[in-house]
Structures are given as structure tokens and as C-alpha cells.
PDB file of C-alpha atoms in Angstrom:
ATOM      1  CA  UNK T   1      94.235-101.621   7.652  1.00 56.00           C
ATOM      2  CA  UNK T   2      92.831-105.046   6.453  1.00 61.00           C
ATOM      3  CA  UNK T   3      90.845-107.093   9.650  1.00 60.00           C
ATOM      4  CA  UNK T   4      92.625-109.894  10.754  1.00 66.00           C
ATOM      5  CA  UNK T   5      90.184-112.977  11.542  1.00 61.00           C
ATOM      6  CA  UNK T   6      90.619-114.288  14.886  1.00 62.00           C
ATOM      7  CA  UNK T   7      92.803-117.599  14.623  1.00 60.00           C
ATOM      8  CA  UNK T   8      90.177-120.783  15.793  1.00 56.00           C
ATOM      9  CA  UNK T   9      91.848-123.216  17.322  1.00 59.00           C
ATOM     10  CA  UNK T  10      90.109-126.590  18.134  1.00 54.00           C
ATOM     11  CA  UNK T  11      90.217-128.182  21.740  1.00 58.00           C
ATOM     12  CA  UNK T  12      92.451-131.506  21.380  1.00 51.00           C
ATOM     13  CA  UNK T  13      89.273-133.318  21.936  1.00 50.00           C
ATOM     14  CA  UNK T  14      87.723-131.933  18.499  1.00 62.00           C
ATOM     15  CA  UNK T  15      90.510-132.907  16.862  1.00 74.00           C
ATOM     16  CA  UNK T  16      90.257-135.810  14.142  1.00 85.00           C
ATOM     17  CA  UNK T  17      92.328-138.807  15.481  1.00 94.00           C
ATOM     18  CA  UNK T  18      94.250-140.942  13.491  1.00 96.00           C
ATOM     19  CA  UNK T  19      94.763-144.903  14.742  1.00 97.00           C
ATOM     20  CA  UNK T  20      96.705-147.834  13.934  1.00 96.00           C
ATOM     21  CA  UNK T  21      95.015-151.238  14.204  1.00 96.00           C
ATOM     22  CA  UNK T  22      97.672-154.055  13.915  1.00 94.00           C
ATOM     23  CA  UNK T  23      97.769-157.842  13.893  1.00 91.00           C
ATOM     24  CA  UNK T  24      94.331-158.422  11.799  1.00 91.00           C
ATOM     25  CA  UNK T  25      92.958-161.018  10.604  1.00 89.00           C
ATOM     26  CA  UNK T  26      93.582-161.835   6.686  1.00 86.00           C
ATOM     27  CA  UNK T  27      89.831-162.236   6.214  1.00 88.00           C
ATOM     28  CA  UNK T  28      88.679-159.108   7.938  1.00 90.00           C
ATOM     29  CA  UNK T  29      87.309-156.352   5.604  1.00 93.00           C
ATOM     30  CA  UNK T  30      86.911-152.230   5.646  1.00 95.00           C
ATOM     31  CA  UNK T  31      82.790-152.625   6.364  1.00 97.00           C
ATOM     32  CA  UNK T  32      83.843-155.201   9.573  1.00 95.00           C
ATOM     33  CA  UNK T  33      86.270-152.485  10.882  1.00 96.00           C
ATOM     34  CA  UNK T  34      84.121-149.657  10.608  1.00 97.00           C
ATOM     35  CA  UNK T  35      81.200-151.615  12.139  1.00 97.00           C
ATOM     36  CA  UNK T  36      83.714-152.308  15.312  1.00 97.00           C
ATOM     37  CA  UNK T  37      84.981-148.771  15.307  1.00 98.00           C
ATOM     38  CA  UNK T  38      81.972-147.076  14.720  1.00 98.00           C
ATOM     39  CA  UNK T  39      81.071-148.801  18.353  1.00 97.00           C
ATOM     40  CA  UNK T  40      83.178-146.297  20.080  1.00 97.00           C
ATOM     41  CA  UNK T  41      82.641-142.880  17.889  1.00 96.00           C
ATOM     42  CA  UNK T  42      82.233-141.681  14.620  1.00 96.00           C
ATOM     43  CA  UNK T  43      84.415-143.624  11.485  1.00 97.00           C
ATOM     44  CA  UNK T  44      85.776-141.343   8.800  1.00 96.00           C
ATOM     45  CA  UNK T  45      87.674-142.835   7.100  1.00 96.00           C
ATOM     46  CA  UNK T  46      89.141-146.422   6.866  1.00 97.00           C
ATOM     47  CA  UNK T  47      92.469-148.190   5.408  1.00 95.00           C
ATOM     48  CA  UNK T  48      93.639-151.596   5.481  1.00 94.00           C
ATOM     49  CA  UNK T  49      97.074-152.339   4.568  1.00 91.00           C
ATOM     50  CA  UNK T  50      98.397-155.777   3.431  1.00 77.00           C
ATOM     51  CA  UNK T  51     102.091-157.205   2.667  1.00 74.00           C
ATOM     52  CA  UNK T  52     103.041-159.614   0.291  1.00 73.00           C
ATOM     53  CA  UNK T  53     103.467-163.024   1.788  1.00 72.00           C
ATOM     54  CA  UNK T  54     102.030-161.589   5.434  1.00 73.00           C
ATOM     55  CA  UNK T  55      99.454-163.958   7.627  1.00 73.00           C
ATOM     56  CA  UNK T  56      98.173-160.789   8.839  1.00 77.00           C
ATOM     57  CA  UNK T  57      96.899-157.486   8.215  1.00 89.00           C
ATOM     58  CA  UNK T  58      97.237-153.661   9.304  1.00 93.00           C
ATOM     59  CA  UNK T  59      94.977-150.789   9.110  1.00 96.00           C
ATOM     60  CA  UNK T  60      94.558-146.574   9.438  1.00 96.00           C
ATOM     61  CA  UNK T  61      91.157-145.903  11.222  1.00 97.00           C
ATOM     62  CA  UNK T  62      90.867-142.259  11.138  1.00 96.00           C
ATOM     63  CA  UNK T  63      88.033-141.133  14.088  1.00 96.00           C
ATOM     64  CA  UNK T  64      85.986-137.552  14.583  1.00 94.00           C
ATOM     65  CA  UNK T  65      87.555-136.212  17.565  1.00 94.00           C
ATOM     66  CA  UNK T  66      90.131-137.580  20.011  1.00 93.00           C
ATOM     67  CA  UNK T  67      88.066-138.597  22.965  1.00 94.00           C
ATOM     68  CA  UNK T  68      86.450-140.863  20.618  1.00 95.00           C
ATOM     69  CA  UNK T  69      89.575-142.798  19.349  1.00 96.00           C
ATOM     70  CA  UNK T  70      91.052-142.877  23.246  1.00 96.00           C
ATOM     71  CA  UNK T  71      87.836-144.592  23.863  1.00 97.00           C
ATOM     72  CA  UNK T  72      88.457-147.122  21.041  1.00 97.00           C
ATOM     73  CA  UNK T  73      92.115-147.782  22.092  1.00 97.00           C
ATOM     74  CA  UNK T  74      90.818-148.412  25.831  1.00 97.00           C
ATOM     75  CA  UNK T  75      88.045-150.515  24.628  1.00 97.00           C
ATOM     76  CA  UNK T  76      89.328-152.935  21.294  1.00 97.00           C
ATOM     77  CA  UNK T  77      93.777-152.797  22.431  1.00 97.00           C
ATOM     78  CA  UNK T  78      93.648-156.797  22.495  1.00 96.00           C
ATOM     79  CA  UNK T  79      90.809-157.769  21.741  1.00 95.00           C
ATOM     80  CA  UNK T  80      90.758-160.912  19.292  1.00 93.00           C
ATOM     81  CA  UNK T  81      88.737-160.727  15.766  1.00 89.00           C
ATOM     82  CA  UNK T  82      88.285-164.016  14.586  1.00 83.00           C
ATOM     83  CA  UNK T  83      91.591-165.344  14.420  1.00 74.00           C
ATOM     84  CA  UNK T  84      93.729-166.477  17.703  1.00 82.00           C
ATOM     85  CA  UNK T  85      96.022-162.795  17.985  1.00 91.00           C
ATOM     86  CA  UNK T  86      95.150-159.852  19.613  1.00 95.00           C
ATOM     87  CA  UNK T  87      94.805-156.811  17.935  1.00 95.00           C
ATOM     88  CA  UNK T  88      96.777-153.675  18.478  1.00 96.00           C
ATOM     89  CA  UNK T  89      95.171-150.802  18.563  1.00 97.00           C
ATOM     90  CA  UNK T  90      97.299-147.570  19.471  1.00 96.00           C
ATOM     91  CA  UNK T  91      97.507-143.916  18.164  1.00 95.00           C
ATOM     92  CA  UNK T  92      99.043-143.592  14.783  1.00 94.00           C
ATOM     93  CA  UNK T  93     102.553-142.223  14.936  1.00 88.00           C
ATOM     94  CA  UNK T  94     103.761-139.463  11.486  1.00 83.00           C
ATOM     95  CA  UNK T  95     107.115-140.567  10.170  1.00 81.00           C
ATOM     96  CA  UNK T  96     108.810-137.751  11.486  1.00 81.00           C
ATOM     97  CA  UNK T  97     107.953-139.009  15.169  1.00 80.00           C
ATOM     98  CA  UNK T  98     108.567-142.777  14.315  1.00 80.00           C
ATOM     99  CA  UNK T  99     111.900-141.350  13.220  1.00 83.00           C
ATOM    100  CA  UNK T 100     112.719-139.371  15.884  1.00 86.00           C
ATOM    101  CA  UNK T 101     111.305-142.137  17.868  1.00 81.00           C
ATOM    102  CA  UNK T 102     114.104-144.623  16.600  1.00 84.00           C
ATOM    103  CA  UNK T 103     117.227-142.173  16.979  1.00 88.00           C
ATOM    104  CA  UNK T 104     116.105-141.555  20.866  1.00 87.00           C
ATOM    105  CA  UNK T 105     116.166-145.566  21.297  1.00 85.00           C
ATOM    106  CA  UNK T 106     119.391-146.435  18.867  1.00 73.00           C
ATOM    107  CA  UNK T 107     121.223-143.721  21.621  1.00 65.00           C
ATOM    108  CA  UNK T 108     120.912-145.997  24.311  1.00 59.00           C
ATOM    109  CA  UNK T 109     123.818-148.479  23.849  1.00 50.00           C
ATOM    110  CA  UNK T 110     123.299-150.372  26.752  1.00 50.00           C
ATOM    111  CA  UNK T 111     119.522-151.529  26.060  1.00 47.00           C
ATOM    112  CA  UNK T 112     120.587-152.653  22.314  1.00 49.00           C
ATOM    113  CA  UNK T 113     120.301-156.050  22.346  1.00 52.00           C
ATOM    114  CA  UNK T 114     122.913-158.074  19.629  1.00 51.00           C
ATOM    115  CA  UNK T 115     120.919-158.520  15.786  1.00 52.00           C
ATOM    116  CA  UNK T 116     120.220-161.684  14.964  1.00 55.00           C
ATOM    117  CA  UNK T 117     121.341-163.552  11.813  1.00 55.00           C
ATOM    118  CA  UNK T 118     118.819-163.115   9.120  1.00 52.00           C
ATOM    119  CA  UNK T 119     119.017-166.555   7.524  1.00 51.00           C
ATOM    120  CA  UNK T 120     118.348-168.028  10.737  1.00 54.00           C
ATOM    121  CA  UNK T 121     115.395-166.123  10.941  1.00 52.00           C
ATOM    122  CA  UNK T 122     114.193-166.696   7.520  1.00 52.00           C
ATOM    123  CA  UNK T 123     114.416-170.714   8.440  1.00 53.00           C
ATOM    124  CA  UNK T 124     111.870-170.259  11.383  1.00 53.00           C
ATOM    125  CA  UNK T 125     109.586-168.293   9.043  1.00 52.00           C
ATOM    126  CA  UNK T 126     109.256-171.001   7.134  1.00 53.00           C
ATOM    127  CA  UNK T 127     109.047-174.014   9.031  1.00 51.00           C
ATOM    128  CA  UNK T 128     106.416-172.091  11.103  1.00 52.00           C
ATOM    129  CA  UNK T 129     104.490-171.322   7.629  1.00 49.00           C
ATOM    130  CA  UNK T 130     104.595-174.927   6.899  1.00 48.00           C
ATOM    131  CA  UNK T 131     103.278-176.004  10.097  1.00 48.00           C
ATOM    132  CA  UNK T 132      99.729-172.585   9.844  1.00 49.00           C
ATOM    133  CA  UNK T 133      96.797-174.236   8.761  1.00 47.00           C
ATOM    134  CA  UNK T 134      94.932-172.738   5.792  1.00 50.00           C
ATOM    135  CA  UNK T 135      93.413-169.203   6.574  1.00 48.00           C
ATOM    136  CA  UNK T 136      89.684-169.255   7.671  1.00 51.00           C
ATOM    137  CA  UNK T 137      87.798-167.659   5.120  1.00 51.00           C
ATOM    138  CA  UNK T 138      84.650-166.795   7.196  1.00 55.00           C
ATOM    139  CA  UNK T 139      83.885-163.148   8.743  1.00 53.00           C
ATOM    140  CA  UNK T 140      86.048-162.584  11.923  1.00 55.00           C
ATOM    141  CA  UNK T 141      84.047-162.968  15.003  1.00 57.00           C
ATOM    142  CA  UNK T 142      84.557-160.645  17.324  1.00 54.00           C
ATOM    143  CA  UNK T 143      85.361-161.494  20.832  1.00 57.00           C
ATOM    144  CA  UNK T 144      85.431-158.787  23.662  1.00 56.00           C
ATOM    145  CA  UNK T 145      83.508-156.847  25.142  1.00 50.00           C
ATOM    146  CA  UNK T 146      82.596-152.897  24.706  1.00 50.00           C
ATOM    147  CA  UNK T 147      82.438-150.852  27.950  1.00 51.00           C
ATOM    148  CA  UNK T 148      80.653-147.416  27.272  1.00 49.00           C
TER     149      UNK T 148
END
């Protein structure tokens, strides 16, 4: 009979951790984040996301092992990067558990709140866009402060 290789699991801590960052700055860039990031642990890989017509960004900040992205999270949830928002920095959810997320929450009747009328949304929007101030073009600044 063939011999089976043992099966090697990795501790949860050794685990590459995947994390969102939300509520960025439109000027920030992929070296800036990684330069924050790589702060807390080691950087592998970096993604920022933008939306047409969005004042702000997202990005996927993928990290060497676990311990190192909690650290992250504990150290950069709220901090502000050159712009007058906090970030949000939290562990990256799959789609299956955003889903299953969602159904968990819609099955609760009595939390739903009422949905609001889109066109009265869509006013605010705007009359809020017209009141922003161009975008600062500068490198974000980064204000807090790293505990390690």
C-alpha cells in the first residue's frame, strides 16, 4: 500500500489574513497603505477598490499570519488618513458569509427598520456633493498612533 503523507495543518495564527480597509481617502495610494500596514506585520499583497462617482475609497490588505492582521485591526480601526473620516479596518468577510450574514439579519422582522425612498435619498447626495470642497490632492497624513 501507497504511504499516506501526514495532513499539515497550520495553527490559525499562521494563517494568511485577509482585511478590509474602508472609508479611504481618494488620494491615498497602494505604497501609503502598505507603508501603514506593514507597521503592524508583514504586507502581501494590496488592493484598492474605487466606485464611480464615490468621495471615498476601499481596499483588500492581505497580511502573513493572523496575529498580525488582529494587531492591525486593534491598532489603525479609526484612525484618520488625511482626510476628516475614520477608517474601517475589520476582517474581510467571503461572499458566502456576507450572504449568510444578510439572511440571519433579514429573519428578524422586528429590528427591520421601514426603506427609505430612493429619490429622496438621491436629493441629499447631491446637495451634500455640491456643498464637499474639492478633494486634497496631497499624500494623506496619517494621524494615530501605533501601540506595539
Amino acid at each position: 500500500l501507497p504511504m499516506k503523507r501526514p495532513l499539515q495543518v497550520l495553527p490559525a495564527y499562521e494563517k494568511p489574513a485577509k482585511l478590509f480597509v474602508g472609508t479611504l481617502p481618494q488620494n491615498v495610494t497602494v505604497q501609503h497603505l502598505t507603508k501603514l500596514f506593514t507597521e503592524y506585520g508583514v504586507v502581501t499583497d494590496c488592493y484598492i477598490m474605487q466606485g464611480r462617482g464615490c468621495d471615498t475609497k476601499c481596499a483588500f490588505i492581505r497580511m502573513e499570519n493572523q496575529e498580525e492582521a488582529d494587531n492591525a485591526i486593534a491598532n489603525l480601526h479609526g484612525a484618520v488618513l488625511g482626510g476628516t473620516r475614520p477608517i474601517t479596518v475589520r476582517h474581510a468577510e467571503s461572499g458566502k458569509e456576507r450572504k449568510e450574514k444578510k439572511a440571519t439579519e433579514g429573519n428578524n422582522d422586528e429590528t427591520q427598520q421601514p426603506k427609505q425612498d430612493k429619490t429622496k435619498t438621491k436629493n441629499k447626495k447631491k446637495s451634500n456633493k455640491a456643498k464637499q470642497s474639492k478633494p486634497d490632492t496631497t499624500q494623506p497624513t496619517i494621524e494615530h498612533t501605533p501601540t506595539t
